[in-house]
CSV table of C-alpha atoms in Angstrom, one decimal:
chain,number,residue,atom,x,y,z
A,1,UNK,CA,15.8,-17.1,8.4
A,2,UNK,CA,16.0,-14.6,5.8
A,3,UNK,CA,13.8,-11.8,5.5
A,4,UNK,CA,12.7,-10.8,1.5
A,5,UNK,CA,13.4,-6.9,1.8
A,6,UNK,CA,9.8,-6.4,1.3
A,7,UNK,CA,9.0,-7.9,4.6
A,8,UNK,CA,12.5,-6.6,6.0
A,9,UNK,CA,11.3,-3.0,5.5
A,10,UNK,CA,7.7,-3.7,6.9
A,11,UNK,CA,9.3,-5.3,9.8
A,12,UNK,CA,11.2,-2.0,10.2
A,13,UNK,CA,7.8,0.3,10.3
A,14,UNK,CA,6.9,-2.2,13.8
A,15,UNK,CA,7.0,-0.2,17.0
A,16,UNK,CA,9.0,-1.4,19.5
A,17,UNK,CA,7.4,-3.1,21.9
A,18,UNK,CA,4.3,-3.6,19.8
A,19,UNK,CA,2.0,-6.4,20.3
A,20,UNK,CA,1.4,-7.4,16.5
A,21,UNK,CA,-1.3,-8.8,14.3
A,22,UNK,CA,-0.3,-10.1,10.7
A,23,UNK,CA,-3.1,-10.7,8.5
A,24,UNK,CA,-3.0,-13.3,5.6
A,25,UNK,CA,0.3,-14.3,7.2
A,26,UNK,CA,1.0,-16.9,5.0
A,27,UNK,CA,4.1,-18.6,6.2
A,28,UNK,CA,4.8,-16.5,9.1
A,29,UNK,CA,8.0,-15.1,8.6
A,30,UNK,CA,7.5,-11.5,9.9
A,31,UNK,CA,5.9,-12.3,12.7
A,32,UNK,CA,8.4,-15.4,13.6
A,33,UNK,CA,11.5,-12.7,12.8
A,34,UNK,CA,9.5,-9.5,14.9
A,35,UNK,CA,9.4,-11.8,17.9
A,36,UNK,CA,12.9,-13.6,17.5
A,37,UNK,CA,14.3,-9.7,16.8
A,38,UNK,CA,12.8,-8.9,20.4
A,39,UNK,CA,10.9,-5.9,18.3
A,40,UNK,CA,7.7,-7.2,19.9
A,41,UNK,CA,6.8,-9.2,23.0
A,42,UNK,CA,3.8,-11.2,21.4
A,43,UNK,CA,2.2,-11.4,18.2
A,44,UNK,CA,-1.0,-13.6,16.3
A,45,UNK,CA,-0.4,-15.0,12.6
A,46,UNK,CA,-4.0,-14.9,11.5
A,47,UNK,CA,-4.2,-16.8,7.8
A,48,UNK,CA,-7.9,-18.4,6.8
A,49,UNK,CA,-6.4,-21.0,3.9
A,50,UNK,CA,-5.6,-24.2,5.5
A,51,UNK,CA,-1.9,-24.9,3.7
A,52,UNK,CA,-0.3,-21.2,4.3
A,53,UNK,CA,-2.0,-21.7,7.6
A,54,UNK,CA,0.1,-25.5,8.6
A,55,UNK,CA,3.0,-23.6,7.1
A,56,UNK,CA,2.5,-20.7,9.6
A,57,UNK,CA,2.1,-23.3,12.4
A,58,UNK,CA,5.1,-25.6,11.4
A,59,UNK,CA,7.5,-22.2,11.1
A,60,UNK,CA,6.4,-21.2,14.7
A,61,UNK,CA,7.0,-24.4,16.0
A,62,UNK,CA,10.6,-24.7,14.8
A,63,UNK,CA,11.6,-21.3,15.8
A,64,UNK,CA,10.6,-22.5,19.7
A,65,UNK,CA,7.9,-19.4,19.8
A,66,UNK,CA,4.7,-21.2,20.2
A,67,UNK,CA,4.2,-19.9,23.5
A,68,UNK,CA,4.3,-15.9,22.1
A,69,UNK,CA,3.0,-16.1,18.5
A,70,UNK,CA,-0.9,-17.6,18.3
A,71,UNK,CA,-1.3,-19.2,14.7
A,72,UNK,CA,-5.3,-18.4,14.0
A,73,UNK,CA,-7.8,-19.5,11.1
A,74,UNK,CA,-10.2,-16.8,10.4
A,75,UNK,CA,-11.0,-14.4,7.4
A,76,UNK,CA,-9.6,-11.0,8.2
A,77,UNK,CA,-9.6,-9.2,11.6
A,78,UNK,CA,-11.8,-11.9,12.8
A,79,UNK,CA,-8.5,-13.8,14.3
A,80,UNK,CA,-8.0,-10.7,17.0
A,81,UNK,CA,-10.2,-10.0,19.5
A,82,UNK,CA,-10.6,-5.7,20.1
A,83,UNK,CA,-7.7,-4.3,22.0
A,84,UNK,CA,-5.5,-6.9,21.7
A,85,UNK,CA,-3.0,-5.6,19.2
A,86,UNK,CA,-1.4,-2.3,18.6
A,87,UNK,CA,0.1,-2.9,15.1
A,88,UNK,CA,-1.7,-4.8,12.3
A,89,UNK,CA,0.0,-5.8,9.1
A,90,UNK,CA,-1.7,-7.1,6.2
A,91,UNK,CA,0.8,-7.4,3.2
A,92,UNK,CA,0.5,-9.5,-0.3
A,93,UNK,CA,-3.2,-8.7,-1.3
A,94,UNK,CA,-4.9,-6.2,-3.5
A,95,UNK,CA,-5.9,-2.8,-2.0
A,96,UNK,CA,-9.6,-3.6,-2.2
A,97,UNK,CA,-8.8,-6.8,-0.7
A,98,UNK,CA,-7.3,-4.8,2.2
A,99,UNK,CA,-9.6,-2.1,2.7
A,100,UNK,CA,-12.3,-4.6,2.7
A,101,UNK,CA,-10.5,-6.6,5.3
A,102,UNK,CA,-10.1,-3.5,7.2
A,103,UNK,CA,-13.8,-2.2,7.0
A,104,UNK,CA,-15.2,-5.5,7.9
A,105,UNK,CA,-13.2,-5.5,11.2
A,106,UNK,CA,-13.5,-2.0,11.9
A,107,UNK,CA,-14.6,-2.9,15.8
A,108,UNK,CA,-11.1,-4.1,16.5
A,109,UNK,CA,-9.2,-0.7,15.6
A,110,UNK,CA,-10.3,1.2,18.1
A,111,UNK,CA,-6.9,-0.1,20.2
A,112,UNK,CA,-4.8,-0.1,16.9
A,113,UNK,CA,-2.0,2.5,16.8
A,114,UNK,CA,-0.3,1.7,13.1
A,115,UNK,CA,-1.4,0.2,10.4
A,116,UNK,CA,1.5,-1.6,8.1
A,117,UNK,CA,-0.2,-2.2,4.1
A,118,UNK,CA,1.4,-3.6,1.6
A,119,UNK,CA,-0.9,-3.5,-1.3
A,120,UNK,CA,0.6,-5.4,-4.6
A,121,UNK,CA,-2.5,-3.1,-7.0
A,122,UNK,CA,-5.3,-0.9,-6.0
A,123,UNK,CA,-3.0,1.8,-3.6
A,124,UNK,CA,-5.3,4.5,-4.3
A,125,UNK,CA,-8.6,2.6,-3.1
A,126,UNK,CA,-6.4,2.1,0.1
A,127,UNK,CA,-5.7,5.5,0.5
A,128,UNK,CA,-9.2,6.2,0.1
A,129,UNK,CA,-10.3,3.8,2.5
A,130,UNK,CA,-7.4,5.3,5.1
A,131,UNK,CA,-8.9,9.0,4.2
A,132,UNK,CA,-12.6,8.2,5.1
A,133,UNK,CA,-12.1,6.5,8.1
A,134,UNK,CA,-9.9,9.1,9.6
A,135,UNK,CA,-6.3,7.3,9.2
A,136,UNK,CA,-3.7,9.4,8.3
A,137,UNK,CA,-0.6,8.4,5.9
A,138,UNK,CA,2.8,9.0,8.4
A,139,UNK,CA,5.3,7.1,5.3
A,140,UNK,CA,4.7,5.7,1.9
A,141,UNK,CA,7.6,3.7,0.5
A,142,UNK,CA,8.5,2.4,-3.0
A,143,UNK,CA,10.7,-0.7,-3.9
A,144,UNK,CA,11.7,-3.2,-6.5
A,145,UNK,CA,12.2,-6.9,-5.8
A,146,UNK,CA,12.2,-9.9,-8.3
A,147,UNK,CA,11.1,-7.9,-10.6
A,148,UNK,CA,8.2,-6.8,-8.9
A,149,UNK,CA,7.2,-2.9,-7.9
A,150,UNK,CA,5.6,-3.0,-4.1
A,151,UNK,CA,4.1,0.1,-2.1
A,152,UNK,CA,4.3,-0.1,1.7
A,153,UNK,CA,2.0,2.1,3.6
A,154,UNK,CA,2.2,3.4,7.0
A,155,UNK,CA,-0.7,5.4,9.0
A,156,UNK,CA,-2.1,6.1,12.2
A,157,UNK,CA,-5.3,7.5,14.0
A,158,UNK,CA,-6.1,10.5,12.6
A,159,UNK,CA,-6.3,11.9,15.8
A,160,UNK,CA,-2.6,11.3,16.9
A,161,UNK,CA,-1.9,12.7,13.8
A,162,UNK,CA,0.0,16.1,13.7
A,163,UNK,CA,-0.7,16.0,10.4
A,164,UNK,CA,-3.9,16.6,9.0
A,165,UNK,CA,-5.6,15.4,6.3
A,166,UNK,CA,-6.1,18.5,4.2
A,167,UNK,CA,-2.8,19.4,4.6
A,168,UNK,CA,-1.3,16.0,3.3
A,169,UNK,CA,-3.8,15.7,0.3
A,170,UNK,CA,-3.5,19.8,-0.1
A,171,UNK,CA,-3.9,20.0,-3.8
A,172,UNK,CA,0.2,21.2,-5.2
A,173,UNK,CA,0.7,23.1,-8.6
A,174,UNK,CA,3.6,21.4,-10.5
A,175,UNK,CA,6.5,23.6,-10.7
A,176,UNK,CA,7.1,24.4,-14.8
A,177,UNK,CA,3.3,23.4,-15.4
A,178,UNK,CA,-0.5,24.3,-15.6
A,179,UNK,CA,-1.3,21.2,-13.8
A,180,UNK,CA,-2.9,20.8,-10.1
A,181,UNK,CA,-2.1,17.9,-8.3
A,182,UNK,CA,-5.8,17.3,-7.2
A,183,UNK,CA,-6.4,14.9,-4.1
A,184,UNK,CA,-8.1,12.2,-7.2
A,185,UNK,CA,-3.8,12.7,-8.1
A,186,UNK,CA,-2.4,12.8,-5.1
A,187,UNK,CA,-4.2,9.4,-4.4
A,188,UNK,CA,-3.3,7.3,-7.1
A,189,UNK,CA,0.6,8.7,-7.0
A,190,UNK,CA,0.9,8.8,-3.5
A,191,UNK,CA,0.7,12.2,-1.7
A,192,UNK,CA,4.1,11.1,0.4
A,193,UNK,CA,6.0,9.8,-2.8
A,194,UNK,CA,5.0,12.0,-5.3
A,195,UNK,CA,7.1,14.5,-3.5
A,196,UNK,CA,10.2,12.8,-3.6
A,197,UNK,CA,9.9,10.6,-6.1
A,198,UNK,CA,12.8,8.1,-6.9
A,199,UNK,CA,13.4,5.9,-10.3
A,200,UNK,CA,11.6,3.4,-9.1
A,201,UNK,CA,8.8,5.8,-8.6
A,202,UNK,CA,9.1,7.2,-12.6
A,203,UNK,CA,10.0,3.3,-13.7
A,204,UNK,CA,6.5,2.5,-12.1
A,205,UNK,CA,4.4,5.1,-13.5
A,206,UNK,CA,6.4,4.6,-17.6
A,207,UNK,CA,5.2,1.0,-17.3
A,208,UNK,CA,1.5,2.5,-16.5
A,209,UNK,CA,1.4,4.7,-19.3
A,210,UNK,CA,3.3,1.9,-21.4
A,211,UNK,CA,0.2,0.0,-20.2
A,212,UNK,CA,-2.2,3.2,-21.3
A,213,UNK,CA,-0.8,3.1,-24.9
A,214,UNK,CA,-1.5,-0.5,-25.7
A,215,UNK,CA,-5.0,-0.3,-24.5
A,216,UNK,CA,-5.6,2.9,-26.7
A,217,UNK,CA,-3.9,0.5,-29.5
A,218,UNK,CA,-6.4,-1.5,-28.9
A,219,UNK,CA,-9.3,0.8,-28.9
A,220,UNK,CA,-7.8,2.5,-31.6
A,221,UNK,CA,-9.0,-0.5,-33.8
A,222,UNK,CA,-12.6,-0.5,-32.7
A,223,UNK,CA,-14.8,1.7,-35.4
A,224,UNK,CA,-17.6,1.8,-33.1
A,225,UNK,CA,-18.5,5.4,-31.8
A,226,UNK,CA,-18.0,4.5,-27.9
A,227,UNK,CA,-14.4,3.7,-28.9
A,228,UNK,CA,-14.0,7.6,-29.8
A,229,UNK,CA,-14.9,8.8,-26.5
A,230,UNK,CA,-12.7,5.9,-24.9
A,231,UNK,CA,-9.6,7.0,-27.0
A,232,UNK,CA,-9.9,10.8,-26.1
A,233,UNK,CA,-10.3,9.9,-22.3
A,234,UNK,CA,-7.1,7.5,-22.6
A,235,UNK,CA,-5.2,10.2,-24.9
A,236,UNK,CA,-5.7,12.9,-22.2
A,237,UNK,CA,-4.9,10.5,-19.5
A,238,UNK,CA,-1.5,9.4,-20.7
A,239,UNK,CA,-1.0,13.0,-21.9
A,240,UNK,CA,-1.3,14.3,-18.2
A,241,UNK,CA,0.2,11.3,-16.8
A,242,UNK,CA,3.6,12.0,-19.2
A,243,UNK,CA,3.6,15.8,-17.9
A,244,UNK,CA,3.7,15.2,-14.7
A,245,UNK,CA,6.4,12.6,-14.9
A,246,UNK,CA,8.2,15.4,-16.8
A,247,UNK,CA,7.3,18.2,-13.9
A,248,UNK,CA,8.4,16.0,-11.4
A,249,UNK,CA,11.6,16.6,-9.3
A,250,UNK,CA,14.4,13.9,-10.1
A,251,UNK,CA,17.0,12.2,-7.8
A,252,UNK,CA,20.3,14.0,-9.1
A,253,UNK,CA,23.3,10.9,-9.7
């Protein structure tokens, strides 16, 4: 069984000798490889759609680990019971998606050492969510695959954090610019990646403003007067967007 790199790189963020929770497991790969790679002891596949859910059941079955990964039905963090896991992964949704998960099932964190997120949109709501409920960012991490651009985030309890907080969100003047980094920046870039971005990193953020332009196109063609206040926003937004690109250090060949 072959690991996409996506799941490859979050199986790499997994403690050794973690008892794991995956959450909207699907198939069941990454908890099927953690166990089979002796990374963790035990783990629960926790899906609530019935055909990802026999899919989860069927892979478990064939690798011979029924008897150390529990295939559960349940929406969210409902599957675990409080201080039964020390790792929880939840990859493949939107970032609302996740923090929502998360919130709802705040009562089983309290044991929960890292969180693993994969969120495929909405990374800044994450990091939002992570920020007001004291988790701290330890690793943010950037990759292409099929075509695809995925953000994996890492985080623990704030307080077995070294790092705080306002040091990790600390607003940062770019070097050869007027601009501040605020923490609403620093959010939506990623306070880890932003400094040290790679091309994937810039490739991501020229799509956005690609993105940015044909919706001010589009705007653009609307005489009514909201449309004027919508194109200004949008001009200043890809304008700032384009100088930080432009401020930011690049990977030298």
């Amino acid at each position: 069984m072959k690991l996409s790199q996506r799941l490859q790189y979050i199986l790499e963020q997994i403690p050794d000798g973690s008892r794991l929770a995956d959450i909207g497991s699907d198939h069941g790969l990454l908890p099927v490889a953690a166990v089979r790679s002796g990374r963790v002891p035990q783990a629960v596949a926790g899906e609530v759609n019935d055909g990802p859910l026999r899919a989860a059941q069927k892979q478990v079955a064939e690798a011979g680990l029924a008897d150390r990964i529990t295939v559960r039905k349940g929406d969210g963090l409902a599957v675990i019971k409080a201080h039964e896991v020390d790792v929880i992964t939840i990859a493949g949704m939107g970032g609302a998606l996740i923090a929502s998960i998360l919130d709802q099932g705040k009562d089983k964190l309290a044991s929960v050492k890292q969180l693993v997120l994969q969120p495929n949109v909405g990374e800044d709501i994450l990091r939002r969510w992570l920020i007001e409920h004291q988790w701290v960012l330890t690793g943010e991490h950037i990759m292409e695959e099929d075509g695809k651009i995925y953000e994996v985030l890492t985080a623990i309890p704030a307080s077995e954090s070294p790092l705080k907080q306002d040091e990790l969100y600390r607003p940062w003047e770019l070097p050869g610019s007027s601009l501040v980094l605020t923490r609403d920046w620093l959010m939506q870039l990623g306070p880890v990646l932003v400094k040290k971005p790679n091309d994937i990193f810039f490739r991501k953020w020229q799509l956005e403003i690609r993105k940015l332009q044909d919706v001010l196109a589009q705007v653009s063609r609307s005489e009514q007067e909201s449309a004027q206040h919508k194109q200004e926003q949008l001009r200043i937004q890809i304008e700032q967007l384009e100088e930080v690109l432009a401020c930011l250090p690049k990977d030298k060949p």
